[in-house]
Amino acid sequence: MGLFDSVRAALGISAESDATSRADPDDLFGMSTAYLTMEADLRFDSADEAALCFSSVDSTDFTETVDAVEEILTAGSEETGTEFRRHTDGHGYNWVILVDDDPEDLVTSVHFAADEFIERGYGSRLLAALFGFRRDGDRAYWVYSFRRGAYYPFAPQGTSKRNQQLEFKLESVLDGELEIEDDESYWYPLWPSTRDGHPWS
């Protein structure tokens, strides 16, 4: 299953009818303490990047919403130094990618962006928030599915293989600290396009 199918199945179209709870953007703040646990208990450092994935709507109002999100992030960057950029992948999904060496700033910026979409009536267009981690040669992500209202771990090895042993380890350590998706069939991979790239690259 490729990125397009994964997003559609886990975070997008088919998941809409299977959503178990209404996503709460405040759930994202759970990542603030999760960063500390990842470092202290698992020796994973922040990858200094996070991303928000959303699908677009062909309307002037939605375009204005995206512009408003960028204005919020620009204002925030002046205070925190968090850099951001937009990216549209080959399947038409949109990403707001944030870069900062302070994990707290990443969490806050992702929350601000997601909250603006929701306040303007476009919460249904939000697909996922991803937070990246690294340890030696290992990479791992915590993926928050807005359609499922829960996190799940994803540890890619290259562009088509995942380290499931590591994913289960992450689940066992962070369970109770994060709201983790208990149905593993929804732990869909979001493959990077290159071996050392991020899913949003």
Tab-separated table of N, CA and C in Angstrom, residues 21-98:
chain	number	residue	atom	x	y	z
A	21	SER	N	-14.125	8.688	17.435
A	21	SER	CA	-14.321	9.829	18.310
A	21	SER	C	-14.008	11.106	17.555
A	22	ARG	N	-14.536	12.198	18.062
A	22	ARG	CA	-14.263	13.491	17.459
A	22	ARG	C	-12.881	13.940	17.903
A	23	ALA	N	-12.045	14.278	16.949
A	23	ALA	CA	-10.686	14.689	17.278
A	23	ALA	C	-10.701	15.997	18.062
A	24	ASP	N	-9.828	16.102	19.027
A	24	ASP	CA	-9.673	17.299	19.832
A	24	ASP	C	-8.264	17.806	19.621
A	25	PRO	N	-8.092	19.013	19.049
A	25	PRO	CA	-6.732	19.498	18.808
A	25	PRO	C	-5.902	19.618	20.073
A	26	ASP	N	-6.566	19.693	21.230
A	26	ASP	CA	-5.808	19.744	22.480
A	26	ASP	C	-5.075	18.427	22.747
A	27	ASP	N	-5.488	17.356	22.062
A	27	ASP	CA	-4.766	16.085	22.180
A	27	ASP	C	-3.311	16.245	21.755
A	28	LEU	N	-3.066	17.206	20.873
A	28	LEU	CA	-1.709	17.412	20.374
A	28	LEU	C	-0.751	17.804	21.482
A	29	PHE	N	-1.264	18.444	22.527
A	29	PHE	CA	-0.392	18.872	23.621
A	29	PHE	C	0.183	17.689	24.393
A	30	GLY	N	-0.408	16.511	24.228
A	30	GLY	CA	0.158	15.327	24.856
A	30	GLY	C	1.563	15.040	24.368
A	31	MET	N	1.877	15.533	23.162
A	31	MET	CA	3.203	15.304	22.617
A	31	MET	C	4.274	16.084	23.370
A	32	SER	N	3.869	17.118	24.113
A	32	SER	CA	4.838	17.917	24.876
A	32	SER	C	5.569	17.065	25.904
A	33	THR	N	4.844	16.222	26.614
A	33	THR	CA	5.492	15.339	27.585
A	33	THR	C	6.023	14.082	26.914
A	34	ALA	N	5.396	13.680	25.800
A	34	ALA	CA	5.865	12.486	25.092
A	34	ALA	C	7.292	12.683	24.582
A	35	TYR	N	7.633	13.894	24.175
A	35	TYR	CA	9.005	14.172	23.738
A	35	TYR	C	9.995	13.845	24.854
A	36	LEU	N	9.634	14.214	26.076
A	36	LEU	CA	10.520	13.962	27.211
A	36	LEU	C	10.661	12.472	27.471
A	37	THR	N	9.553	11.737	27.386
A	37	THR	CA	9.583	10.292	27.600
A	37	THR	C	10.375	9.594	26.499
A	38	MET	N	10.190	10.028	25.277
A	38	MET	CA	10.937	9.436	24.159
A	38	MET	C	12.435	9.584	24.370
A	39	GLU	N	12.854	10.721	24.910
A	39	GLU	CA	14.282	10.959	25.124
A	39	GLU	C	14.789	10.207	26.351
A	40	ALA	N	14.057	10.293	27.456
A	40	ALA	CA	14.531	9.716	28.713
A	40	ALA	C	14.460	8.194	28.724
A	41	ASP	N	13.381	7.630	28.199
A	41	ASP	CA	13.158	6.189	28.297
A	41	ASP	C	13.590	5.411	27.054
A	42	LEU	N	13.645	6.095	25.912
A	42	LEU	CA	13.924	5.387	24.660
A	42	LEU	C	15.119	5.950	23.898
A	43	ARG	N	15.706	7.015	24.397
A	43	ARG	CA	16.875	7.665	23.793
A	43	ARG	C	16.606	8.200	22.386
A	44	PHE	N	15.352	8.540	22.109
A	44	PHE	CA	15.001	9.167	20.840
A	44	PHE	C	14.982	10.679	21.020
A	45	ASP	N	15.684	11.388	20.151
A	45	ASP	CA	15.649	12.844	20.134
A	45	ASP	C	14.651	13.320	19.086
A	46	SER	N	14.187	14.544	19.269
A	46	SER	CA	13.326	15.136	18.264
A	46	SER	C	14.087	15.281	16.955
A	47	ALA	N	13.412	15.028	15.843
A	47	ALA	CA	14.005	15.237	14.518
A	47	ALA	C	13.956	16.708	14.128
A	48	ASP	N	13.443	17.553	15.032
A	48	ASP	CA	13.343	18.999	14.820
A	48	ASP	C	12.380	19.351	13.695
A	49	GLU	N	11.513	18.418	13.321
A	49	GLU	CA	10.500	18.685	12.307
A	49	GLU	C	9.181	18.018	12.682
A	50	ALA	N	8.103	18.674	12.302
A	50	ALA	CA	6.759	18.120	12.446
A	50	ALA	C	5.963	18.592	11.232
A	51	ALA	N	4.804	17.993	11.019
A	51	ALA	CA	4.027	18.364	9.832
A	51	ALA	C	2.538	18.146	10.077
A	52	LEU	N	1.747	18.955	9.394
A	52	LEU	CA	0.294	18.833	9.408
A	52	LEU	C	-0.151	18.547	7.976
A	53	CYS	N	-0.910	17.465	7.816
A	53	CYS	CA	-1.380	17.051	6.488
A	53	CYS	C	-2.876	17.325	6.376
A	54	PHE	N	-3.289	17.910	5.250
A	54	PHE	CA	-4.707	18.201	5.042
A	54	PHE	C	-5.052	18.101	3.566
A	55	SER	N	-6.323	17.887	3.306
A	55	SER	CA	-6.812	17.857	1.931
A	55	SER	C	-7.491	19.189	1.637
A	56	SER	N	-7.463	19.595	0.402
A	56	SER	CA	-7.952	20.923	0.054
A	56	SER	C	-9.382	20.900	-0.463
A	57	VAL	N	-9.948	22.077	-0.543
A	57	VAL	CA	-11.266	22.290	-1.124
A	57	VAL	C	-11.119	23.416	-2.142
A	58	ASP	N	-11.726	23.258	-3.291
A	58	ASP	CA	-11.618	24.279	-4.335
A	58	ASP	C	-12.621	25.389	-4.064
A	59	SER	N	-12.259	26.279	-3.127
A	59	SER	CA	-13.137	27.398	-2.804
A	59	SER	C	-12.305	28.576	-2.311
A	60	THR	N	-12.834	29.767	-2.519
A	60	THR	CA	-12.148	30.973	-2.071
A	60	THR	C	-12.040	30.989	-0.557
A	61	ASP	N	-13.094	30.533	0.128
A	61	ASP	CA	-13.083	30.544	1.584
A	61	ASP	C	-11.992	29.640	2.146
A	62	PHE	N	-11.796	28.484	1.522
A	62	PHE	CA	-10.759	27.584	2.007
A	62	PHE	C	-9.382	28.175	1.741
A	63	THR	N	-9.213	28.795	0.601
A	63	THR	CA	-7.934	29.446	0.299
A	63	THR	C	-7.634	30.520	1.340
A	64	GLU	N	-8.658	31.275	1.728
A	64	GLU	CA	-8.476	32.298	2.753
A	64	GLU	C	-8.138	31.671	4.097
A	65	THR	N	-8.683	30.487	4.353
A	65	THR	CA	-8.370	29.783	5.601
A	65	THR	C	-6.901	29.383	5.631
A	66	VAL	N	-6.414	28.847	4.516
A	66	VAL	CA	-5.007	28.466	4.446
A	66	VAL	C	-4.119	29.699	4.610
A	67	ASP	N	-4.524	30.808	4.001
A	67	ASP	CA	-3.770	32.049	4.150
A	67	ASP	C	-3.736	32.490	5.618
A	68	ALA	N	-4.868	32.329	6.306
A	68	ALA	CA	-4.937	32.706	7.720
A	68	ALA	C	-4.018	31.833	8.562
A	69	VAL	N	-3.958	30.540	8.228
A	69	VAL	CA	-3.054	29.634	8.935
A	69	VAL	C	-1.608	30.089	8.754
A	70	GLU	N	-1.266	30.457	7.532
A	70	GLU	CA	0.100	30.914	7.276
A	70	GLU	C	0.400	32.209	8.028
A	71	GLU	N	-0.581	33.097	8.135
A	71	GLU	CA	-0.383	34.338	8.874
A	71	GLU	C	-0.127	34.058	10.350
A	72	ILE	N	-0.856	33.095	10.902
A	72	ILE	CA	-0.663	32.725	12.303
A	72	ILE	C	0.735	32.158	12.516
A	73	LEU	N	1.157	31.283	11.614
A	73	LEU	CA	2.473	30.670	11.740
A	73	LEU	C	3.581	31.702	11.533
A	74	THR	N	3.352	32.651	10.647
A	74	THR	CA	4.339	33.707	10.444
A	74	THR	C	4.484	34.557	11.693
A	75	ALA	N	3.359	34.911	12.292
A	75	ALA	CA	3.394	35.690	13.532
A	75	ALA	C	4.090	34.903	14.639
A	76	GLY	N	3.793	33.617	14.704
A	76	GLY	CA	4.420	32.782	15.731
A	76	GLY	C	5.909	32.631	15.520
A	77	SER	N	6.328	32.580	14.266
A	77	SER	CA	7.752	32.386	13.975
A	77	SER	C	8.586	33.562	14.460
A	78	GLU	N	7.992	34.741	14.485
A	78	GLU	CA	8.713	35.916	14.960
A	78	GLU	C	9.022	35.807	16.448
A	79	GLU	N	8.168	35.056	17.159
A	79	GLU	CA	8.370	34.896	18.598
A	79	GLU	C	9.185	33.655	18.933
A	80	THR	N	8.964	32.573	18.201
A	80	THR	CA	9.603	31.298	18.548
A	80	THR	C	10.752	30.920	17.619
A	81	GLY	N	10.778	31.520	16.439
A	81	GLY	CA	11.798	31.139	15.462
A	81	GLY	C	11.446	29.892	14.676
A	82	THR	N	10.220	29.403	14.836
A	82	THR	CA	9.790	28.212	14.105
A	82	THR	C	9.631	28.528	12.619
A	83	GLU	N	10.355	27.821	11.784
A	83	GLU	CA	10.242	28.004	10.342
A	83	GLU	C	9.157	27.070	9.799
A	84	PHE	N	8.510	27.486	8.717
A	84	PHE	CA	7.511	26.611	8.106
A	84	PHE	C	7.525	26.794	6.597
A	85	ARG	N	7.018	25.762	5.928
A	85	ARG	CA	6.883	25.818	4.480
A	85	ARG	C	5.687	24.969	4.080
A	86	ARG	N	5.148	25.241	2.902
A	86	ARG	CA	4.042	24.467	2.370
A	86	ARG	C	4.562	23.494	1.332
A	87	HIS	N	3.893	22.357	1.224
A	87	HIS	CA	4.266	21.374	0.218
A	87	HIS	C	3.017	20.613	-0.206
A	88	THR	N	2.855	20.404	-1.496
A	88	THR	CA	1.787	19.554	-2.025
A	88	THR	C	2.440	18.331	-2.641
A	89	ASP	N	2.066	17.155	-2.151
A	89	ASP	CA	2.727	15.949	-2.636
A	89	ASP	C	2.146	15.506	-3.982
A	90	GLY	N	2.693	14.430	-4.503
A	90	GLY	CA	2.304	13.958	-5.823
A	90	GLY	C	0.885	13.445	-5.906
A	91	HIS	N	0.218	13.258	-4.766
A	91	HIS	CA	-1.152	12.765	-4.748
A	91	HIS	C	-2.151	13.872	-4.446
A	92	GLY	N	-1.645	15.116	-4.333
A	92	GLY	CA	-2.533	16.249	-4.125
A	92	GLY	C	-2.802	16.586	-2.675
A	93	TYR	N	-2.159	15.889	-1.743
A	93	TYR	CA	-2.332	16.215	-0.334
A	93	TYR	C	-1.387	17.345	0.048
A	94	ASN	N	-1.857	18.198	0.941
A	94	ASN	CA	-1.116	19.388	1.335
A	94	ASN	C	-0.462	19.195	2.696
A	95	TRP	N	0.714	19.759	2.840
A	95	TRP	CA	1.465	19.659	4.090
A	95	TRP	C	1.929	21.048	4.523
A	96	VAL	N	1.804	21.305	5.806
A	96	VAL	CA	2.498	22.428	6.441
A	96	VAL	C	3.617	21.797	7.255
A	97	ILE	N	4.837	22.107	6.885
A	97	ILE	CA	6.010	21.485	7.510
A	97	ILE	C	6.685	22.516	8.394
A	98	LEU	N	6.932	22.135	9.647
A	98	LEU	CA	7.501	23.040	10.628
A	98	LEU	C	8.865	22.555	11.071
